[in-house]
């Protein structure tokens, strides 16, 4: 990430994006993928914490009868909910649903909350089939007589519902719910209506009560929710708080989700996982489906803010959560700043690197311009064939995770219809009569510490103090909905502050602050928004607060009043025409209130028109379609249709057993041992040493370590193994297999190593060293590693973002001013920059080894990074359709050293068959590589080798070579210098 990328971009390309245009681009992308063999099922699987349906079990014994106490129920609503009014149209709709759904065991009703997300999901039924996977919520039971009474009279006492423990719900009841959810439609707008080509199905997830409540009320609400809003868990807890108290439940719940998704998954499904409740699902799902996991296309959308790395790194389980998120193909946030925080966190906390990639964009026939959702996914200059989308990604061991942003909107058309409900106008007139000749300021928030209610009240008090002309002329109607984390202390503080303001500035016939701590009906809510002279929404930290957008819609038919917004809201970044304030600056908020109340009609009209354009253009429907478009954009035809397959043990075993001579070529760091932060601590495990020892014992096996390490390190830890060949410094030196003499330093064995650089011009090293010293002086924590055949600049201990910036500057200098003059190449590794001779690389060494062993009938070559691609490339010289003899010309590594008499060595005939070459990359199957196979971890490389020699793993203890005088458990200290040019995390 370049330093100038911290500039905050506008969240959309413009205000003229139509839903039809987005859908056309989605269709074009799907057509683009077909020629590449990408399988698309036409289904979108949405994974949400809750199902948008409340199932109530009918004709079940009450808890009292069952003799089991129920756990406390989860609240039926979530943040930002507006419950529907039980009167008028809603009551009729509820009666219609109860009578029309042929339920024998279950009564189904809509669950209110996350209305924008659900509206967006439902809109996708116009183009795709959809599945919504979610928890059922606490199961309520309604006696059969109560159900009958509820149908006739929803408010009767006979319709009292009781919560029952989840384990009392029988399998037959669970199956009945699945059946009765088929075709369920909460309001007649999603299923079977004209224009909807797809169907919408609901898939319930069943959780044990203890797990469900530990997951939601526990880890989600007491740890993650505060953290994502810049509060630590102890800041909101009423007693001793532990960030890990409910971690096990958080993990268990998401494993159940992953297993449920896997049970209904089809090839070609697109999966969208929603919000912070389910951050581990991408990784758990890939693990659950096994080898098919690499082919699953997963997007993760985080609806909440994402904090800066300095806040997130306080979380004890930070690595587990980030790795869970990074198993997705695309991680999407509400705003650019949240996505930037996430990218910085991955770099700083996990040590991962960022990368920029371009993917082909759609070329719809009827669309004149490409869409753009920000700088992370932006339209590039179109090529002759199609435009490209550029995005920033996180490189996780070869798996590139795209990071983007796309703000959620609201269902503007539906909100506009709701403001015209018959019950709204009478309440609107009543409010006008009640506060005649008074200016009305309206606020509606959850009573939560992050919503800034206390600060808003203090700012209103300052308005009355600093602008005394408003005393007796303005009222604040503040509605605070009950919150799951209701704090008696906060409620008392708000009540005392309201009483103080009313006592100071009120009178017997006038009360300036009207505080209602309750949920309000939909008609009352829209009447309140419509009557306001000023809306004030000033949370201390919030995501996409939908109340502000609903305020704009409600005001379109009334006063078109201005809006005061906190600059710490995600929505504020593209609602620039609102009066934006710092909620902590009471004087600033008071001044904005005063400006809003005094604003001229012309200014109101201008500001409202701009806000209304934004709210009605980027709706929840457009948001949902854009998510599908962005996820489809991450599918690369070449990599998705050809994921590197996993190396099967039985296949390699059969080829191994049938070969009379075998060749093994192993990288060291990241292949035989895991990558570690300190290079000297990358010690071979007992299993790795055992596998190598057992392989070299067989006279039919030729085994080489082809590493970037220097000779001293390889001799130190592997020199005691008899018949083991070694190549050091990326092919700069080679030592043929010998009988082992226990010597531990390169100096003692200099006559056994062949130096391929002795006949090369190495004068360029002084020039490169001077450049590296310049950047080392300016990059704290960086250092230079000088080997005999190469020189490397490491910045793994420096600030990751500054180090990467300096690395790119240094790379540019070397490539433009030195590389074209000297026989060298510049390699960008993981947290390093290496310069080496053009004639020296791992590929040349592999060709030499193969040239010296042309009768090999089996080749296994394993590596994990860019330098190992040279080995894979060297072994790709054999065409897969070759039917005749295959010859290998003498490589440069042979002619440089062995051609002493001036007679060029001849070409040799190879005995190897194409299907007996196993080039194996360590990492994700989606990793870009020339290898034909993959394994996931270094441990799997070792296990495959143990399988070949009939051994099993004994654990991960790291063992140093002879002469070091100690055994290190795990990553204990050891003697060793330098490191292979890789990332040590």
Short mmCIF file of C-alpha atoms in Angstrom, two decimals, residues 189-661:
data_model
loop_
_atom_site.label_atom_id
_atom_site.label_comp_id
_atom_site.label_asym_id
_atom_site.label_seq_id
_atom_site.Cartn_x
_atom_site.Cartn_y
_atom_site.Cartn_z
CA UNK A 189 -43.24 -9.17 -2.04
CA UNK A 190 -40.56 -11.81 -2.38
CA UNK A 191 -42.09 -15.05 -3.61
CA UNK A 192 -43.77 -15.60 -6.89
CA UNK A 193 -44.44 -11.98 -7.79
CA UNK A 194 -43.97 -10.76 -11.31
CA UNK A 195 -40.35 -10.08 -12.23
CA UNK A 196 -38.86 -12.37 -9.58
CA UNK A 197 -37.13 -15.21 -11.40
CA UNK A 198 -35.53 -16.82 -8.38
CA UNK A 199 -36.87 -18.37 -5.22
CA UNK A 200 -35.97 -17.54 -1.64
CA UNK A 201 -35.50 -20.37 0.86
CA UNK A 202 -34.71 -20.33 4.56
CA UNK A 203 -32.33 -22.82 6.16
CA UNK A 204 -32.53 -22.97 9.99
CA UNK A 205 -29.46 -23.55 12.15
CA UNK A 206 -30.07 -25.22 15.52
CA UNK A 207 -27.81 -24.24 18.41
CA UNK A 208 -27.74 -25.42 21.99
CA UNK A 209 -29.02 -22.71 24.30
CA UNK A 210 -25.74 -22.38 26.19
CA UNK A 211 -23.73 -22.11 23.00
CA UNK A 212 -26.19 -19.72 21.33
CA UNK A 213 -26.28 -17.27 24.25
CA UNK A 214 -22.56 -17.53 24.96
CA UNK A 215 -21.96 -16.74 21.31
CA UNK A 216 -24.34 -13.79 20.97
CA UNK A 217 -24.86 -12.19 24.38
CA UNK A 218 -21.40 -13.36 25.41
CA UNK A 219 -18.57 -12.94 22.92
CA UNK A 220 -20.37 -10.88 20.28
CA UNK A 221 -21.93 -8.28 22.54
CA UNK A 222 -19.45 -8.07 25.41
CA UNK A 223 -16.19 -8.37 23.44
CA UNK A 224 -16.50 -7.74 19.70
CA UNK A 225 -19.24 -5.10 19.68
CA UNK A 226 -17.39 -2.77 22.10
CA UNK A 227 -14.05 -3.40 20.37
CA UNK A 228 -15.42 -2.57 16.92
CA UNK A 229 -16.75 0.69 18.38
CA UNK A 230 -13.40 1.63 19.95
CA UNK A 231 -14.22 0.40 23.43
CA UNK A 232 -12.54 -2.40 25.31
CA UNK A 233 -14.63 -5.04 27.07
CA UNK A 234 -13.75 -3.76 30.54
CA UNK A 235 -15.03 -0.30 29.55
CA UNK A 236 -18.60 -1.54 29.22
CA UNK A 237 -18.69 -4.37 31.76
CA UNK A 238 -20.32 -3.93 35.13
CA UNK A 239 -18.01 -6.49 36.76
CA UNK A 240 -14.75 -8.30 36.00
CA UNK A 241 -14.61 -8.94 32.27
CA UNK A 242 -12.53 -11.48 30.37
CA UNK A 243 -12.20 -11.16 26.62
CA UNK A 244 -11.92 -14.95 26.33
CA UNK A 245 -14.79 -15.93 28.62
CA UNK A 246 -17.10 -16.91 25.75
CA UNK A 247 -14.58 -17.66 23.00
CA UNK A 248 -15.35 -21.39 23.03
CA UNK A 249 -19.04 -20.69 22.43
CA UNK A 250 -18.22 -18.24 19.63
CA UNK A 251 -16.15 -20.93 17.92
CA UNK A 252 -18.62 -23.76 18.53
CA UNK A 253 -21.57 -21.82 17.16
CA UNK A 254 -19.76 -21.02 13.94
CA UNK A 255 -18.66 -24.61 13.47
CA UNK A 256 -22.35 -25.56 13.55
CA UNK A 257 -23.02 -22.86 10.94
CA UNK A 258 -20.21 -24.19 8.75
CA UNK A 259 -21.52 -27.75 8.92
CA UNK A 260 -25.05 -26.59 8.08
CA UNK A 261 -23.83 -24.61 5.07
CA UNK A 262 -21.75 -27.56 3.86
CA UNK A 263 -24.83 -29.79 3.97
CA UNK A 264 -26.73 -27.64 1.46
CA UNK A 265 -23.83 -26.38 -0.66
CA UNK A 266 -23.78 -26.96 -4.41
CA UNK A 267 -20.86 -26.44 -6.80
CA UNK A 268 -20.93 -22.91 -8.15
CA UNK A 269 -22.80 -21.33 -5.23
CA UNK A 270 -21.84 -17.80 -4.22
CA UNK A 271 -21.70 -17.42 -0.43
CA UNK A 272 -22.07 -14.14 1.43
CA UNK A 273 -21.38 -14.24 5.19
CA UNK A 274 -22.80 -11.25 7.04
CA UNK A 275 -21.35 -9.37 10.00
CA UNK A 276 -19.14 -9.79 13.03
CA UNK A 277 -21.17 -12.64 14.53
CA UNK A 278 -19.74 -15.04 11.92
CA UNK A 279 -16.14 -13.99 11.29
CA UNK A 280 -14.78 -17.53 11.61
CA UNK A 281 -17.24 -19.11 9.17
CA UNK A 282 -15.14 -18.67 5.98
CA UNK A 283 -12.22 -20.65 7.37
CA UNK A 284 -14.36 -23.22 9.16
CA UNK A 285 -16.45 -23.78 6.04
CA UNK A 286 -13.40 -24.42 3.87
CA UNK A 287 -12.14 -26.89 6.45
CA UNK A 288 -15.53 -28.60 6.71
CA UNK A 289 -15.94 -29.25 2.98
CA UNK A 290 -12.40 -30.63 2.74
CA UNK A 291 -10.68 -30.70 -0.65
CA UNK A 292 -13.62 -28.87 -2.27
CA UNK A 293 -13.01 -25.95 0.07
CA UNK A 294 -10.65 -24.18 -2.30
CA UNK A 295 -13.36 -24.00 -4.97
CA UNK A 296 -15.96 -22.35 -2.73
CA UNK A 297 -16.48 -18.64 -3.51
CA UNK A 298 -17.00 -16.77 -0.22
CA UNK A 299 -17.61 -13.11 0.49
CA UNK A 300 -17.65 -11.60 3.98
CA UNK A 301 -19.47 -8.34 4.62
CA UNK A 302 -18.84 -6.58 7.94
CA UNK A 303 -21.73 -4.24 8.73
CA UNK A 304 -20.12 -2.69 11.81
CA UNK A 305 -17.16 -0.29 11.88
CA UNK A 306 -13.71 -1.86 11.90
CA UNK A 307 -11.26 -0.23 14.33
CA UNK A 308 -7.68 0.79 13.76
CA UNK A 309 -4.94 -1.79 14.20
CA UNK A 310 -3.89 -0.27 17.54
CA UNK A 311 -7.33 -1.02 18.96
CA UNK A 312 -7.90 -4.38 17.29
CA UNK A 313 -4.53 -5.74 18.40
CA UNK A 314 -5.76 -5.59 22.02
CA UNK A 315 -8.00 -8.59 21.29
CA UNK A 316 -6.42 -11.81 22.60
CA UNK A 317 -7.91 -13.84 19.73
CA UNK A 318 -6.92 -11.35 17.07
CA UNK A 319 -4.97 -13.84 14.92
CA UNK A 320 -7.72 -16.45 14.94
CA UNK A 321 -10.35 -13.91 13.93
CA UNK A 322 -8.26 -12.35 11.18
CA UNK A 323 -7.35 -15.75 9.75
CA UNK A 324 -11.02 -16.71 9.83
CA UNK A 325 -11.92 -13.59 7.85
CA UNK A 326 -9.03 -14.00 5.42
CA UNK A 327 -10.28 -17.41 4.31
CA UNK A 328 -12.87 -15.52 2.25
CA UNK A 329 -12.26 -14.48 -1.35
CA UNK A 330 -13.53 -10.96 -0.67
CA UNK A 331 -13.84 -9.04 2.60
CA UNK A 332 -16.08 -6.02 2.24
CA UNK A 333 -16.80 -3.10 4.59
CA UNK A 334 -19.14 -0.15 4.74
CA UNK A 335 -16.51 2.51 4.04
CA UNK A 336 -13.03 2.90 2.66
CA UNK A 337 -11.64 3.85 6.05
CA UNK A 338 -12.88 0.60 7.60
CA UNK A 339 -11.30 -1.42 4.79
CA UNK A 340 -8.06 0.52 5.24
CA UNK A 341 -8.08 -0.24 8.96
CA UNK A 342 -8.55 -3.92 8.17
CA UNK A 343 -5.72 -3.96 5.65
CA UNK A 344 -3.39 -2.20 8.08
CA UNK A 345 -4.36 -4.65 10.84
CA UNK A 346 -3.53 -7.65 8.66
CA UNK A 347 -0.15 -6.13 7.82
CA UNK A 348 0.74 -5.03 11.35
CA UNK A 349 -0.77 -7.81 13.46
CA UNK A 350 -0.30 -10.84 11.21
CA UNK A 351 2.63 -9.67 9.13
CA UNK A 352 0.86 -10.37 5.83
CA UNK A 353 1.67 -8.31 2.78
CA UNK A 354 -0.62 -6.36 0.50
CA UNK A 355 -0.75 -6.72 -3.24
CA UNK A 356 -2.55 -4.99 -6.08
CA UNK A 357 -4.20 -7.06 -8.77
CA UNK A 358 -6.43 -6.38 -11.74
CA UNK A 359 -9.32 -8.57 -12.75
CA UNK A 360 -11.39 -8.35 -15.92
CA UNK A 361 -14.53 -6.29 -15.64
CA UNK A 362 -17.86 -6.82 -17.37
CA UNK A 363 -18.64 -5.45 -20.80
CA UNK A 364 -22.42 -5.15 -20.84
CA UNK A 365 -23.88 -4.26 -24.18
CA UNK A 366 -26.42 -1.81 -22.85
CA UNK A 367 -24.30 -0.03 -20.27
CA UNK A 368 -22.33 3.02 -21.25
CA UNK A 369 -20.06 3.23 -18.26
CA UNK A 370 -18.54 0.91 -15.72
CA UNK A 371 -19.48 1.10 -12.09
CA UNK A 372 -17.05 2.12 -9.45
CA UNK A 373 -17.46 1.58 -5.74
CA UNK A 374 -14.27 3.26 -4.59
CA UNK A 375 -10.54 3.12 -4.95
CA UNK A 376 -10.25 -0.48 -3.83
CA UNK A 377 -12.37 -1.67 -6.71
CA UNK A 378 -12.23 0.97 -9.36
CA UNK A 379 -12.59 1.11 -13.08
CA UNK A 380 -9.28 1.24 -14.88
CA UNK A 381 -8.75 2.40 -18.43
CA UNK A 382 -10.52 -0.17 -20.57
CA UNK A 383 -8.49 -2.37 -22.86
CA UNK A 384 -9.49 -3.31 -26.31
CA UNK A 385 -11.57 -6.17 -24.97
CA UNK A 386 -12.92 -5.23 -21.54
CA UNK A 387 -12.32 -2.88 -18.65
CA UNK A 388 -10.41 -3.99 -15.59
CA UNK A 389 -11.17 -3.69 -11.90
CA UNK A 390 -8.24 -3.01 -9.58
CA UNK A 391 -8.32 -3.99 -5.96
CA UNK A 392 -6.01 -4.24 -2.99
CA UNK A 393 -5.60 -7.72 -1.59
CA UNK A 394 -3.95 -9.49 1.33
CA UNK A 395 -1.47 -12.24 0.45
CA UNK A 396 -2.06 -15.14 2.88
CA UNK A 397 0.46 -17.80 1.89
CA UNK A 398 -0.45 -17.42 -1.75
CA UNK A 399 -4.20 -17.04 -1.22
CA UNK A 400 -5.08 -13.49 -2.30
CA UNK A 401 -8.00 -11.99 -0.38
CA UNK A 402 -9.58 -8.94 -1.99
CA UNK A 403 -10.51 -6.05 0.31
CA UNK A 404 -13.20 -3.60 -0.73
CA UNK A 405 -16.05 -1.43 0.53
CA UNK A 406 -19.65 -0.83 -0.45
CA UNK A 407 -22.02 1.17 1.80
CA UNK A 408 -25.42 -0.25 2.63
CA UNK A 409 -28.46 1.78 1.69
CA UNK A 410 -32.11 1.48 2.62
CA UNK A 411 -35.12 0.31 0.65
CA UNK A 412 -36.02 3.87 -0.32
CA UNK A 413 -39.24 2.96 -2.13
CA UNK A 414 -40.56 0.96 0.78
CA UNK A 415 -39.67 3.64 3.33
CA UNK A 416 -41.41 6.22 1.13
CA UNK A 417 -44.53 4.03 1.11
CA UNK A 418 -44.35 3.59 4.87
CA UNK A 419 -44.36 7.36 5.40
CA UNK A 420 -47.75 7.42 3.65
CA UNK A 421 -49.33 4.83 5.94
CA UNK A 422 -52.79 5.89 7.16
CA UNK A 423 -51.60 5.98 10.78
CA UNK A 424 -48.79 8.45 10.17
CA UNK A 425 -50.66 11.64 9.30
CA UNK A 426 -52.91 11.76 12.43
CA UNK A 427 -49.87 11.34 14.67
CA UNK A 428 -48.02 13.98 12.66
CA UNK A 429 -50.86 16.48 13.15
CA UNK A 430 -51.02 15.66 16.87
CA UNK A 431 -47.30 16.41 17.26
CA UNK A 432 -47.67 19.70 15.42
CA UNK A 433 -50.53 20.72 17.68
CA UNK A 434 -48.69 19.66 20.81
CA UNK A 435 -45.58 21.68 19.95
CA UNK A 436 -47.20 24.57 18.11
CA UNK A 437 -44.92 27.57 17.57
CA UNK A 438 -41.92 25.56 18.73
CA UNK A 439 -38.94 24.26 16.81
CA UNK A 440 -38.64 20.49 17.14
CA UNK A 441 -35.31 18.70 17.30
CA UNK A 442 -35.62 14.92 16.98
CA UNK A 443 -33.21 12.19 18.02
CA UNK A 444 -33.67 8.45 18.11
CA UNK A 445 -30.93 6.13 19.34
CA UNK A 446 -30.34 2.93 21.18
CA UNK A 447 -29.48 3.55 24.82
CA UNK A 448 -25.94 2.40 24.30
CA UNK A 449 -22.71 4.05 25.39
CA UNK A 450 -21.49 4.39 21.79
CA UNK A 451 -24.64 6.18 20.62
CA UNK A 452 -23.65 9.47 22.27
CA UNK A 453 -26.99 10.27 23.92
CA UNK A 454 -25.30 11.88 26.92
CA UNK A 455 -23.13 14.06 24.70
CA UNK A 456 -26.17 15.06 22.63
CA UNK A 457 -28.07 16.16 25.74
CA UNK A 458 -25.10 18.19 26.94
CA UNK A 459 -24.79 19.80 23.51
CA UNK A 460 -28.49 20.73 23.64
CA UNK A 461 -27.92 22.26 27.06
CA UNK A 462 -25.04 24.26 25.61
CA UNK A 463 -27.32 25.42 22.78
CA UNK A 464 -29.76 26.83 25.34
CA UNK A 465 -26.88 28.40 27.29
CA UNK A 466 -24.91 29.92 24.39
CA UNK A 467 -27.96 30.91 22.36
CA UNK A 468 -30.48 32.05 25.00
CA UNK A 469 -32.91 33.19 22.30
CA UNK A 470 -33.86 29.53 21.87
CA UNK A 471 -34.95 29.14 25.50
CA UNK A 472 -38.63 28.38 25.44
CA UNK A 473 -38.61 28.18 21.64
CA UNK A 474 -37.15 24.74 20.92
CA UNK A 475 -37.80 21.24 22.24
CA UNK A 476 -35.71 18.09 21.95
CA UNK A 477 -37.67 14.86 21.56
CA UNK A 478 -35.21 12.10 22.32
CA UNK A 479 -36.34 8.48 21.95
CA UNK A 480 -33.95 5.85 23.33
CA UNK A 481 -34.79 2.27 22.49
CA UNK A 482 -33.86 -0.40 25.03
CA UNK A 483 -30.54 -2.05 24.25
CA UNK A 484 -29.36 -5.59 24.87
CA UNK A 485 -26.49 -4.16 26.90
CA UNK A 486 -28.69 -1.72 28.80
CA UNK A 487 -26.65 -0.15 31.57
CA UNK A 488 -28.58 1.04 34.66
CA UNK A 489 -25.75 3.50 35.23
CA UNK A 490 -26.16 4.99 31.75
CA UNK A 491 -29.94 5.10 32.05
CA UNK A 492 -29.66 6.88 35.38
CA UNK A 493 -27.12 9.33 33.96
CA UNK A 494 -29.44 10.19 31.06
CA UNK A 495 -32.44 10.61 33.34
CA UNK A 496 -30.53 12.88 35.70
CA UNK A 497 -29.24 14.98 32.81
CA UNK A 498 -32.75 15.35 31.35
CA UNK A 499 -34.07 16.40 34.77
CA UNK A 500 -31.22 18.90 35.16
CA UNK A 501 -31.86 20.55 31.76
CA UNK A 502 -35.62 20.69 32.35
CA UNK A 503 -35.07 22.13 35.81
CA UNK A 504 -32.62 24.75 34.57
CA UNK A 505 -34.36 25.87 31.37
CA UNK A 506 -37.95 24.66 31.77
CA UNK A 507 -40.98 26.09 33.53
CA UNK A 508 -44.43 25.04 34.72
CA UNK A 509 -45.81 25.35 31.19
CA UNK A 510 -42.75 24.32 29.15
CA UNK A 511 -40.42 21.32 29.13
CA UNK A 512 -37.42 21.58 26.75
CA UNK A 513 -36.41 17.88 26.73
CA UNK A 514 -38.90 15.07 26.25
CA UNK A 515 -37.16 11.75 26.79
CA UNK A 516 -38.94 8.46 25.96
CA UNK A 517 -37.07 5.31 26.88
CA UNK A 518 -39.14 2.84 24.87
CA UNK A 519 -39.59 1.22 21.49
CA UNK A 520 -42.02 3.14 19.32
CA UNK A 521 -44.38 1.95 16.62
CA UNK A 522 -43.64 2.47 12.96
CA UNK A 523 -46.38 5.11 12.52
CA UNK A 524 -45.05 7.09 15.47
CA UNK A 525 -41.49 6.79 14.21
CA UNK A 526 -42.24 8.20 10.76
CA UNK A 527 -44.50 10.89 12.19
CA UNK A 528 -41.65 11.97 14.47
CA UNK A 529 -39.16 12.10 11.58
CA UNK A 530 -41.61 14.00 9.39
CA UNK A 531 -42.48 16.70 11.93
CA UNK A 532 -38.87 17.55 12.87
CA UNK A 533 -37.31 20.92 12.18
CA UNK A 534 -33.89 19.38 12.74
CA UNK A 535 -32.61 15.83 13.00
CA UNK A 536 -29.65 15.20 15.30
CA UNK A 537 -27.86 11.85 15.05
CA UNK A 538 -24.49 12.07 16.78
CA UNK A 539 -23.14 8.67 17.88
CA UNK A 540 -19.60 8.47 19.15
CA UNK A 541 -18.97 5.63 16.69
CA UNK A 542 -21.39 3.96 14.30
CA UNK A 543 -21.59 2.17 10.98
CA UNK A 544 -24.30 2.92 8.43
CA UNK A 545 -26.99 4.43 10.64
CA UNK A 546 -30.20 3.93 8.66
CA UNK A 547 -32.21 6.41 10.76
CA UNK A 548 -30.41 9.29 9.03
CA UNK A 549 -31.44 7.96 5.61
CA UNK A 550 -35.03 7.38 6.74
CA UNK A 551 -35.08 10.97 8.03
CA UNK A 552 -34.22 12.25 4.54
CA UNK A 553 -37.01 10.18 2.95
CA UNK A 554 -39.56 11.24 5.58
CA UNK A 555 -38.67 14.93 5.15
CA UNK A 556 -39.19 14.84 1.38
CA UNK A 557 -42.95 15.46 1.76
CA UNK A 558 -42.77 17.89 4.70
CA UNK A 559 -40.23 20.53 5.75
CA UNK A 560 -37.04 19.19 4.10
CA UNK A 561 -35.29 19.99 7.35
CA UNK A 562 -31.51 19.73 7.73
CA UNK A 563 -29.65 16.94 9.46
CA UNK A 564 -26.80 17.08 12.01
CA UNK A 565 -24.56 14.02 11.71
CA UNK A 566 -21.58 12.76 13.65
CA UNK A 567 -18.43 12.60 11.55
CA UNK A 568 -17.72 9.24 13.22
CA UNK A 569 -20.55 7.54 11.37
CA UNK A 570 -19.88 5.51 8.27
CA UNK A 571 -22.79 7.18 6.47
CA UNK A 572 -21.33 10.66 6.99
CA UNK A 573 -18.61 10.09 4.39
CA UNK A 574 -21.02 10.32 1.49
CA UNK A 575 -23.68 12.57 3.06
CA UNK A 576 -21.54 15.66 2.84
CA UNK A 577 -24.55 18.00 2.65
CA UNK A 578 -25.48 17.19 6.24
CA UNK A 579 -24.10 19.36 9.05
CA UNK A 580 -21.23 17.18 10.22
CA UNK A 581 -19.88 17.57 13.75
CA UNK A 582 -17.52 16.07 16.28
CA UNK A 583 -19.91 14.79 18.99
CA UNK A 584 -17.25 15.33 21.65
CA UNK A 585 -17.07 19.04 20.80
CA UNK A 586 -20.21 20.30 22.54
CA UNK A 587 -19.77 23.84 21.26
CA UNK A 588 -19.46 22.58 17.68
CA UNK A 589 -22.65 20.52 18.01
CA UNK A 590 -24.53 23.40 19.60
CA UNK A 591 -23.42 25.74 16.80
CA UNK A 592 -24.55 23.19 14.19
CA UNK A 593 -27.95 22.94 15.90
CA UNK A 594 -28.27 26.70 15.83
CA UNK A 595 -27.25 26.85 12.15
CA UNK A 596 -29.73 24.14 11.25
CA UNK A 597 -32.60 25.87 13.04
CA UNK A 598 -31.81 29.18 11.33
CA UNK A 599 -31.11 27.75 7.87
CA UNK A 600 -32.86 29.44 4.98
CA UNK A 601 -35.43 27.62 2.86
CA UNK A 602 -33.17 27.79 -0.19
CA UNK A 603 -30.27 26.18 1.65
CA UNK A 604 -32.58 23.52 3.05
CA UNK A 605 -33.85 22.69 -0.43
CA UNK A 606 -30.34 22.47 -1.88
CA UNK A 607 -28.98 20.26 0.90
CA UNK A 608 -32.05 18.04 0.97
CA UNK A 609 -31.96 17.50 -2.80
CA UNK A 610 -28.35 16.30 -2.64
CA UNK A 611 -29.03 13.98 0.30
CA UNK A 612 -32.21 12.64 -1.27
CA UNK A 613 -30.32 11.86 -4.49
CA UNK A 614 -27.77 9.81 -2.55
CA UNK A 615 -30.31 7.95 -0.41
CA UNK A 616 -32.60 7.04 -3.30
CA UNK A 617 -29.80 6.06 -5.69
CA UNK A 618 -27.59 3.83 -3.57
CA UNK A 619 -30.35 1.72 -2.06
CA UNK A 620 -30.23 -1.63 -0.32
CA UNK A 621 -31.16 -3.24 -3.64
CA UNK A 622 -28.19 -1.61 -5.41
CA UNK A 623 -25.92 -2.58 -2.52
CA UNK A 624 -26.91 -6.24 -2.75
CA UNK A 625 -26.44 -6.32 -6.54
CA UNK A 626 -23.02 -4.68 -6.18
CA UNK A 627 -21.95 -7.34 -3.69
CA UNK A 628 -22.77 -10.03 -6.24
CA UNK A 629 -20.89 -8.10 -8.92
CA UNK A 630 -17.80 -7.67 -6.73
CA UNK A 631 -17.76 -11.34 -5.72
CA UNK A 632 -18.09 -12.46 -9.34
CA UNK A 633 -15.21 -10.09 -10.20
CA UNK A 634 -12.91 -12.04 -7.87
CA UNK A 635 -13.36 -15.21 -9.88
CA UNK A 636 -10.41 -15.50 -12.21
CA UNK A 637 -11.18 -17.89 -15.02
CA UNK A 638 -7.72 -19.37 -15.05
CA UNK A 639 -7.26 -19.89 -11.33
CA UNK A 640 -10.83 -20.84 -10.41
CA UNK A 641 -11.32 -23.38 -13.15
CA UNK A 642 -7.89 -24.84 -12.43
CA UNK A 643 -7.16 -24.83 -8.75
CA UNK A 644 -3.95 -26.70 -7.98
CA UNK A 645 -5.12 -30.16 -6.81
CA UNK A 646 -4.08 -31.62 -3.49
CA UNK A 647 -1.25 -34.17 -3.69
CA UNK A 648 -2.75 -37.63 -2.99
CA UNK A 649 -0.56 -39.87 -0.89
CA UNK A 650 -1.53 -43.08 -2.64
CA UNK A 651 -0.71 -41.76 -6.11
CA UNK A 652 2.76 -40.62 -5.14
CA UNK A 653 3.31 -43.85 -3.22
CA UNK A 654 2.49 -46.00 -6.25
CA UNK A 655 4.86 -44.04 -8.51
CA UNK A 656 7.55 -44.12 -5.83
CA UNK A 657 7.36 -47.89 -5.40
CA UNK A 658 7.55 -48.58 -9.14
CA UNK A 659 10.61 -46.36 -9.80
CA UNK A 660 14.14 -47.79 -9.83
CA UNK A 661 15.72 -44.39 -9.17
#
